[in-house]
PDB file of N, CA and C in Angstrom:
ATOM      1  N   MET A  12       1.719   4.667  51.788  1.00 84.00           N
ATOM      2  CA  MET A  12       1.330   3.467  51.225  1.00 84.00           C
ATOM      3  C   MET A  12       0.697   3.616  49.952  1.00 84.00           C
ATOM      4  N   ALA A  13      -0.093   4.640  49.884  1.00 87.00           N
ATOM      5  CA  ALA A  13      -0.940   4.988  48.499  1.00 87.00           C
ATOM      6  C   ALA A  13       0.098   5.157  47.427  1.00 87.00           C
ATOM      7  N   VAL A  14       1.093   5.958  47.694  1.00 86.00           N
ATOM      8  CA  VAL A  14       2.101   6.319  46.505  1.00 86.00           C
ATOM      9  C   VAL A  14       2.875   4.930  46.183  1.00 86.00           C
ATOM     10  N   LEU A  15       3.116   4.005  47.217  1.00 86.00           N
ATOM     11  CA  LEU A  15       3.800   2.880  46.818  1.00 86.00           C
ATOM     12  C   LEU A  15       2.913   1.857  45.807  1.00 86.00           C
ATOM     13  N   HIS A  16       1.662   1.933  46.273  1.00 88.00           N
ATOM     14  CA  HIS A  16       0.659   1.034  45.653  1.00 88.00           C
ATOM     15  C   HIS A  16       0.442   1.595  44.195  1.00 88.00           C
ATOM     16  N   LYS A  17       0.936   2.688  43.787  1.00 89.00           N
ATOM     17  CA  LYS A  17       0.739   3.122  42.381  1.00 89.00           C
ATOM     18  C   LYS A  17       1.754   2.634  41.416  1.00 89.00           C
ATOM     19  N   ALA A  18       2.778   1.856  42.026  1.00 89.00           N
ATOM     20  CA  ALA A  18       3.645   1.136  41.067  1.00 89.00           C
ATOM     21  C   ALA A  18       3.055  -0.064  40.588  1.00 89.00           C
ATOM     22  N   ILE A  19       2.875  -0.063  39.209  1.00 88.00           N
ATOM     23  CA  ILE A  19       2.090  -1.113  38.429  1.00 88.00           C
ATOM     24  C   ILE A  19       2.946  -1.964  37.412  1.00 88.00           C
ATOM     25  N   THR A  20       4.105  -1.458  37.295  1.00 88.00           N
ATOM     26  CA  THR A  20       4.870  -2.225  36.236  1.00 88.00           C
ATOM     27  C   THR A  20       6.369  -2.719  36.861  1.00 88.00           C
ATOM     28  N   PRO A  21       6.807  -3.637  36.299  1.00 88.00           N
ATOM     29  CA  PRO A  21       8.199  -4.061  36.924  1.00 88.00           C
ATOM     30  C   PRO A  21       9.305  -2.909  36.941  1.00 88.00           C
ATOM     31  N   ALA A  22       9.150  -1.974  35.893  1.00 91.00           N
ATOM     32  CA  ALA A  22      10.042  -0.978  35.993  1.00 91.00           C
ATOM     33  C   ALA A  22       9.791   0.004  37.222  1.00 91.00           C
ATOM     34  N   ASP A  23       8.610   0.073  37.526  1.00 91.00           N
ATOM     35  CA  ASP A  23       8.248   0.964  38.791  1.00 91.00           C
ATOM     36  C   ASP A  23       8.831   0.254  39.977  1.00 91.00           C
ATOM     37  N   ILE A  24       8.752  -1.059  39.990  1.00 89.00           N
ATOM     38  CA  ILE A  24       9.210  -1.700  41.094  1.00 89.00           C
ATOM     39  C   ILE A  24      10.739  -1.598  41.184  1.00 89.00           C
ATOM     40  N   ALA A  25      11.252  -1.746  40.039  1.00 90.00           N
ATOM     41  CA  ALA A  25      12.780  -1.458  39.952  1.00 90.00           C
ATOM     42  C   ALA A  25      13.241  -0.118  40.573  1.00 90.00           C
ATOM     43  N   ILE A  26      12.369   0.916  40.284  1.00 92.00           N
ATOM     44  CA  ILE A  26      12.745   2.169  40.993  1.00 92.00           C
ATOM     45  C   ILE A  26      12.618   2.203  42.367  1.00 92.00           C
ATOM     46  N   LEU A  27      11.497   1.475  42.847  1.00 90.00           N
ATOM     47  CA  LEU A  27      11.205   1.512  44.358  1.00 90.00           C
ATOM     48  C   LEU A  27      12.558   0.581  44.933  1.00 90.00           C
ATOM     49  N   ALA A  28      12.938  -0.430  44.217  1.00 89.00           N
ATOM     50  CA  ALA A  28      13.978  -1.215  44.844  1.00 89.00           C
ATOM     51  C   ALA A  28      15.391  -0.544  44.960  1.00 89.00           C
ATOM     52  N   SER A  29      15.476   0.645  44.286  1.00 93.00           N
ATOM     53  CA  SER A  29      16.717   1.476  44.291  1.00 93.00           C
ATOM     54  C   SER A  29      16.523   2.591  45.424  1.00 93.00           C
ATOM     55  N   MET A  30      15.347   2.444  46.169  1.00 92.00           N
ATOM     56  CA  MET A  30      15.228   3.415  47.262  1.00 92.00           C
ATOM     57  C   MET A  30      14.976   2.557  48.680  1.00 92.00           C
ATOM     58  N   PRO A  31      16.032   1.860  49.200  1.00 92.00           N
ATOM     59  CA  PRO A  31      15.850   0.993  50.373  1.00 92.00           C
ATOM     60  C   PRO A  31      15.462   1.717  51.728  1.00 92.00           C
ATOM     61  N   LYS A  32      15.784   2.965  51.797  1.00 95.00           N
ATOM     62  CA  LYS A  32      15.187   3.636  52.967  1.00 95.00           C
ATOM     63  C   LYS A  32      13.659   3.843  52.957  1.00 95.00           C
ATOM     64  N   LEU A  33      13.156   4.134  51.813  1.00 91.00           N
ATOM     65  CA  LEU A  33      11.781   4.336  51.615  1.00 91.00           C
ATOM     66  C   LEU A  33      10.939   3.038  51.837  1.00 91.00           C
ATOM     67  N   LEU A  34      11.562   1.852  51.334  1.00 90.00           N
ATOM     68  CA  LEU A  34      10.977   0.623  51.637  1.00 90.00           C
ATOM     69  C   LEU A  34      11.030   0.249  53.059  1.00 90.00           C
ATOM     70  N   GLU A  35      12.286   0.494  53.676  1.00 93.00           N
ATOM     71  CA  GLU A  35      12.399   0.280  55.215  1.00 93.00           C
ATOM     72  C   GLU A  35      11.422   1.046  56.003  1.00 93.00           C
ATOM     73  N   HIS A  36      11.147   2.418  55.712  1.00 92.00           N
ATOM     74  CA  HIS A  36      10.214   3.219  56.500  1.00 92.00           C
ATOM     75  C   HIS A  36       8.732   2.610  56.229  1.00 92.00           C
ATOM     76  N   PHE A  37       8.457   2.128  54.932  1.00 91.00           N
ATOM     77  CA  PHE A  37       7.153   1.509  54.707  1.00 91.00           C
ATOM     78  C   PHE A  37       6.805   0.261  55.563  1.00 91.00           C
ATOM     79  N   ILE A  38       7.852  -0.611  55.685  1.00 91.00           N
ATOM     80  CA  ILE A  38       7.846  -1.871  56.378  1.00 91.00           C
ATOM     81  C   ILE A  38       7.645  -1.392  57.830  1.00 91.00           C
ATOM     82  N   ARG A  39       8.545  -0.527  58.274  1.00 92.00           N
ATOM     83  CA  ARG A  39       8.423  -0.220  59.815  1.00 92.00           C
ATOM     84  C   ARG A  39       7.029   0.428  60.158  1.00 92.00           C
ATOM     85  N   ARG A  40       6.554   1.366  59.293  1.00 89.00           N
ATOM     86  CA  ARG A  40       5.148   1.861  59.594  1.00 89.00           C
ATOM     87  C   ARG A  40       3.999   0.729  59.618  1.00 89.00           C
ATOM     88  N   TRP A  41       4.143  -0.068  58.536  1.00 90.00           N
ATOM     89  CA  TRP A  41       3.290  -1.146  58.401  1.00 90.00           C
ATOM     90  C   TRP A  41       3.217  -2.038  59.636  1.00 90.00           C
ATOM     91  N   LEU A  42       4.429  -2.383  60.144  1.00 91.00           N
ATOM     92  CA  LEU A  42       4.456  -3.351  61.266  1.00 91.00           C
ATOM     93  C   LEU A  42       4.159  -2.856  62.596  1.00 91.00           C
ATOM     94  N   THR A  43       4.371  -1.571  62.732  1.00 92.00           N
ATOM     95  CA  THR A  43       4.253  -0.860  64.118  1.00 92.00           C
ATOM     96  C   THR A  43       2.966  -0.106  64.319  1.00 92.00           C
ATOM     97  N   ALA A  44       2.173   0.109  63.311  1.00 91.00           N
ATOM     98  CA  ALA A  44       0.928   0.699  63.316  1.00 91.00           C
ATOM     99  C   ALA A  44      -0.102  -0.004  64.115  1.00 91.00           C
ATOM    100  N   PRO A  45      -0.705   0.516  65.183  1.00 93.00           N
ATOM    101  CA  PRO A  45      -1.671  -0.207  66.034  1.00 93.00           C
ATOM    102  C   PRO A  45      -3.111  -0.449  65.409  1.00 93.00           C
ATOM    103  N   GLN A  46      -3.233   0.399  64.175  1.00 93.00           N
ATOM    104  CA  GLN A  46      -4.573   0.201  63.447  1.00 93.00           C
ATOM    105  C   GLN A  46      -4.544  -0.916  62.607  1.00 93.00           C
ATOM    106  N   VAL A  47      -5.539  -1.791  62.695  1.00 92.00           N
ATOM    107  CA  VAL A  47      -5.750  -2.898  61.909  1.00 92.00           C
ATOM    108  C   VAL A  47      -5.790  -2.650  60.373  1.00 92.00           C
ATOM    109  N   GLU A  48      -6.451  -1.647  60.070  1.00 92.00           N
ATOM    110  CA  GLU A  48      -6.628  -1.275  58.684  1.00 92.00           C
ATOM    111  C   GLU A  48      -5.301  -0.834  58.036  1.00 92.00           C
ATOM    112  N   VAL A  49      -4.294  -0.303  58.776  1.00 91.00           N
ATOM    113  CA  VAL A  49      -2.942  -0.024  58.298  1.00 91.00           C
ATOM    114  C   VAL A  49      -2.365  -1.284  58.031  1.00 91.00           C
ATOM    115  N   GLY A  50      -2.393  -2.240  58.857  1.00 90.00           N
ATOM    116  CA  GLY A  50      -1.829  -3.517  58.617  1.00 90.00           C
ATOM    117  C   GLY A  50      -2.280  -4.188  57.397  1.00 90.00           C
ATOM    118  N   GLU A  51      -3.644  -4.222  57.268  1.00 93.00           N
ATOM    119  CA  GLU A  51      -4.348  -4.747  56.125  1.00 93.00           C
ATOM    120  C   GLU A  51      -3.850  -4.186  54.871  1.00 93.00           C
ATOM    121  N   ARG A  52      -3.848  -2.834  54.902  1.00 92.00           N
ATOM    122  CA  ARG A  52      -3.563  -2.100  53.594  1.00 92.00           C
ATOM    123  C   ARG A  52      -1.969  -2.399  53.281  1.00 92.00           C
ATOM    124  N   GLY A  53      -1.115  -2.425  54.336  1.00 91.00           N
ATOM    125  CA  GLY A  53       0.322  -2.726  54.098  1.00 91.00           C
ATOM    126  C   GLY A  53       0.437  -4.086  53.416  1.00 91.00           C
ATOM    127  N   THR A  54      -0.268  -5.096  54.007  1.00 93.00           N
ATOM    128  CA  THR A  54      -0.175  -6.491  53.470  1.00 93.00           C
ATOM    129  C   THR A  54      -0.533  -6.468  52.044  1.00 93.00           C
ATOM    130  N   ARG A  55      -1.643  -5.843  51.658  1.00 92.00           N
ATOM    131  CA  ARG A  55      -2.083  -5.671  50.349  1.00 92.00           C
ATOM    132  C   ARG A  55      -1.137  -5.100  49.384  1.00 92.00           C
ATOM    133  N   VAL A  56      -0.523  -3.963  49.757  1.00 91.00           N
ATOM    134  CA  VAL A  56       0.370  -3.176  48.995  1.00 91.00           C
ATOM    135  C   VAL A  56       1.646  -4.053  48.764  1.00 91.00           C
ATOM    136  N   LEU A  57       2.242  -4.613  49.764  1.00 90.00           N
ATOM    137  CA  LEU A  57       3.351  -5.528  49.631  1.00 90.00           C
ATOM    138  C   LEU A  57       3.074  -6.752  48.840  1.00 90.00           C
ATOM    139  N   GLY A  58       2.037  -7.323  48.997  1.00 91.00           N
ATOM    140  CA  GLY A  58       1.529  -8.409  48.112  1.00 91.00           C
ATOM    141  C   GLY A  58       1.445  -8.069  46.708  1.00 91.00           C
ATOM    142  N   ASP A  59       0.862  -7.030  46.329  1.00 90.00           N
ATOM    143  CA  ASP A  59       0.677  -6.482  45.070  1.00 90.00           C
ATOM    144  C   ASP A  59       1.946  -6.215  44.456  1.00 90.00           C
ATOM    145  N   LEU A  60       2.953  -5.566  45.186  1.00 90.00           N
ATOM    146  CA  LEU A  60       4.317  -5.342  44.724  1.00 90.00           C
ATOM    147  C   LEU A  60       5.071  -6.615  44.331  1.00 90.00           C
ATOM    148  N   LEU A  61       4.915  -7.561  45.127  1.00 88.00           N
ATOM    149  CA  LEU A  61       5.666  -8.728  45.032  1.00 88.00           C
ATOM    150  C   LEU A  61       5.063  -9.622  43.756  1.00 88.00           C
ATOM    151  N   GLU A  62       3.695  -9.542  43.522  1.00 88.00           N
ATOM    152  CA  GLU A  62       3.049 -10.179  42.520  1.00 88.00           C
ATOM    153  C   GLU A  62       3.493  -9.543  41.164  1.00 88.00           C
ATOM    154  N   ILE A  63       3.629  -8.226  41.190  1.00 87.00           N
ATOM    155  CA  ILE A  63       4.047  -7.529  39.933  1.00 87.00           C
ATOM    156  C   ILE A  63       5.522  -7.932  39.571  1.00 87.00           C
ATOM    157  N   ASP A  64       6.283  -7.920  40.591  1.00 84.00           N
ATOM    158  CA  ASP A  64       7.680  -8.199  40.433  1.00 84.00           C
ATOM    159  C   ASP A  64       8.041  -9.753  40.128  1.00 84.00           C
ATOM    160  N   SER A  65       7.082 -10.598  40.323  1.00 82.00           N
ATOM    161  CA  SER A  65       7.272 -11.944  40.131  1.00 82.00           C
ATOM    162  C   SER A  65       7.390 -12.436  38.685  1.00 82.00           C
ATOM    163  N   GLN A  66       8.367 -13.269  38.465  1.00 76.00           N
ATOM    164  CA  GLN A  66       8.399 -13.814  37.193  1.00 76.00           C
ATOM    165  C   GLN A  66       7.942 -15.172  36.841  1.00 76.00           C
ATOM    166  N   SER A  67       7.046 -15.822  37.809  1.00 75.00           N
ATOM    167  CA  SER A  67       6.551 -16.954  37.526  1.00 75.00           C
ATOM    168  C   SER A  67       5.740 -17.185  36.388  1.00 75.00           C
ATOM    169  N   PRO A  68       5.850 -18.138  35.649  1.00 75.00           N
ATOM    170  CA  PRO A  68       5.037 -18.442  34.396  1.00 75.00           C
ATOM    171  C   PRO A  68       3.442 -18.678  34.726  1.00 75.00           C
ATOM    172  N   PRO A  69       2.690 -18.458  33.912  1.00 74.00           N
ATOM    173  CA  PRO A  69       1.157 -18.730  34.231  1.00 74.00           C
ATOM    174  C   PRO A  69       0.985 -20.195  34.472  1.00 74.00           C
ATOM    175  N   LEU A  70       0.001 -20.510  35.213  1.00 76.00           N
ATOM    176  CA  LEU A  70      -0.359 -21.927  35.577  1.00 76.00           C
ATOM    177  C   LEU A  70      -1.023 -22.449  34.189  1.00 76.00           C
ATOM    178  N   ARG A  71      -0.841 -23.705  33.967  1.00 79.00           N
ATOM    179  CA  ARG A  71      -1.448 -24.327  32.923  1.00 79.00           C
ATOM    180  C   ARG A  71      -2.128 -25.785  33.310  1.00 79.00           C
ATOM    181  N   ILE A  72      -3.094 -26.166  32.618  1.00 76.00           N
ATOM    182  CA  ILE A  72      -3.594 -27.372  32.957  1.00 76.00           C
ATOM    183  C   ILE A  72      -3.143 -28.492  31.976  1.00 76.00           C
ATOM    184  N   PRO A  73      -2.406 -29.511  32.524  1.00 74.00           N
ATOM    185  CA  PRO A  73      -1.907 -30.468  31.633  1.00 74.00           C
ATOM    186  C   PRO A  73      -3.032 -31.436  30.844  1.00 74.00           C
ATOM    187  N   ARG A  74      -2.757 -31.572  29.694  1.00 79.00           N
ATOM    188  CA  ARG A  74      -3.786 -32.266  28.734  1.00 79.00           C
ATOM    189  C   ARG A  74      -3.684 -33.846  29.035  1.00 79.00           C
ATOM    190  N   GLU A  75      -2.606 -34.232  29.323  1.00 82.00           N
ATOM    191  CA  GLU A  75      -2.527 -35.631  29.619  1.00 82.00           C
ATOM    192  C   GLU A  75      -2.547 -36.040  31.005  1.00 82.00           C
ATOM    193  N   ALA A  76      -2.584 -37.191  31.369  1.00 82.00           N
ATOM    194  CA  ALA A  76      -2.759 -37.745  32.862  1.00 82.00           C
ATOM    195  C   ALA A  76      -1.391 -37.569  33.389  1.00 82.00           C
ATOM    196  N   ILE A  77      -1.246 -37.206  34.707  1.00 83.00           N
ATOM    197  CA  ILE A  77       0.138 -37.123  35.246  1.00 83.00           C
ATOM    198  C   ILE A  77       0.024 -38.120  36.482  1.00 83.00           C
ATOM    199  N   THR A  78       1.160 -38.496  36.937  1.00 85.00           N
ATOM    200  CA  THR A  78       1.338 -39.520  37.988  1.00 85.00           C
ATOM    201  C   THR A  78       1.974 -38.942  39.195  1.00 85.00           C
ATOM    202  N   VAL A  79       1.326 -38.815  40.340  1.00 86.00           N
ATOM    203  CA  VAL A  79       2.124 -38.410  41.569  1.00 86.00           C
ATOM    204  C   VAL A  79       1.943 -39.535  42.558  1.00 86.00           C
ATOM    205  N   ASN A  80       3.142 -39.867  43.017  1.00 88.00           N
ATOM    206  CA  ASN A  80       3.248 -40.999  44.121  1.00 88.00           C
ATOM    207  C   ASN A  80       2.605 -42.324  43.604  1.00 88.00           C
ATOM    208  N   GLY A  81       2.663 -42.566  42.319  1.00 86.00           N
ATOM    209  CA  GLY A  81       2.150 -43.827  41.801  1.00 86.00           C
ATOM    210  C   GLY A  81       0.602 -43.623  41.420  1.00 86.00           C
ATOM    211  N   VAL A  82      -0.039 -42.459  41.556  1.00 88.00           N
ATOM    212  CA  VAL A  82      -1.552 -42.378  41.586  1.00 88.00           C
ATOM    213  C   VAL A  82      -1.677 -41.532  40.299  1.00 88.00           C
ATOM    214  N   PRO A  83      -2.383 -42.089  39.187  1.00 84.00           N
ATOM    215  CA  PRO A  83      -2.580 -41.151  38.115  1.00 84.00           C
ATOM    216  C   PRO A  83      -3.660 -40.136  38.325  1.00 84.00           C
ATOM    217  N   TRP A  84      -3.452 -38.993  37.855  1.00 81.00           N
ATOM    218  CA  TRP A  84      -4.424 -37.806  37.923  1.00 81.00           C
ATOM    219  C   TRP A  84      -4.817 -37.443  36.387  1.00 81.00           C
ATOM    220  N   THR A  85      -6.096 -37.314  36.203  1.00 76.00           N
ATOM    221  CA  THR A  85      -6.469 -36.617  35.113  1.00 76.00           C
ATOM    222  C   THR A  85      -7.473 -35.403  35.192  1.00 76.00           C
ATOM    223  N   ASN A  86      -7.651 -34.602  34.258  1.00 65.00           N
ATOM    224  CA  ASN A  86      -8.478 -33.489  34.392  1.00 65.00           C
ATOM    225  C   ASN A  86      -9.875 -33.620  33.649  1.00 65.00           C
TER     226      ASN A  86
END
């Protein structure tokens, strides 16, 4: 898990994606380990990898009022 957690760029994630057996073993170890700390670490590693690989745009605060279900919201 420590080695997988060193992937910090989308290019690193792409390299990991080309190794499905490695990822399969990681997930199997993560889900079958009886130690709580292994589960916590696996969750953190997988979450960080997914966050790095995410292409979602940064959140922004709208400058004008928006309407949701007929209710105006302002910041």
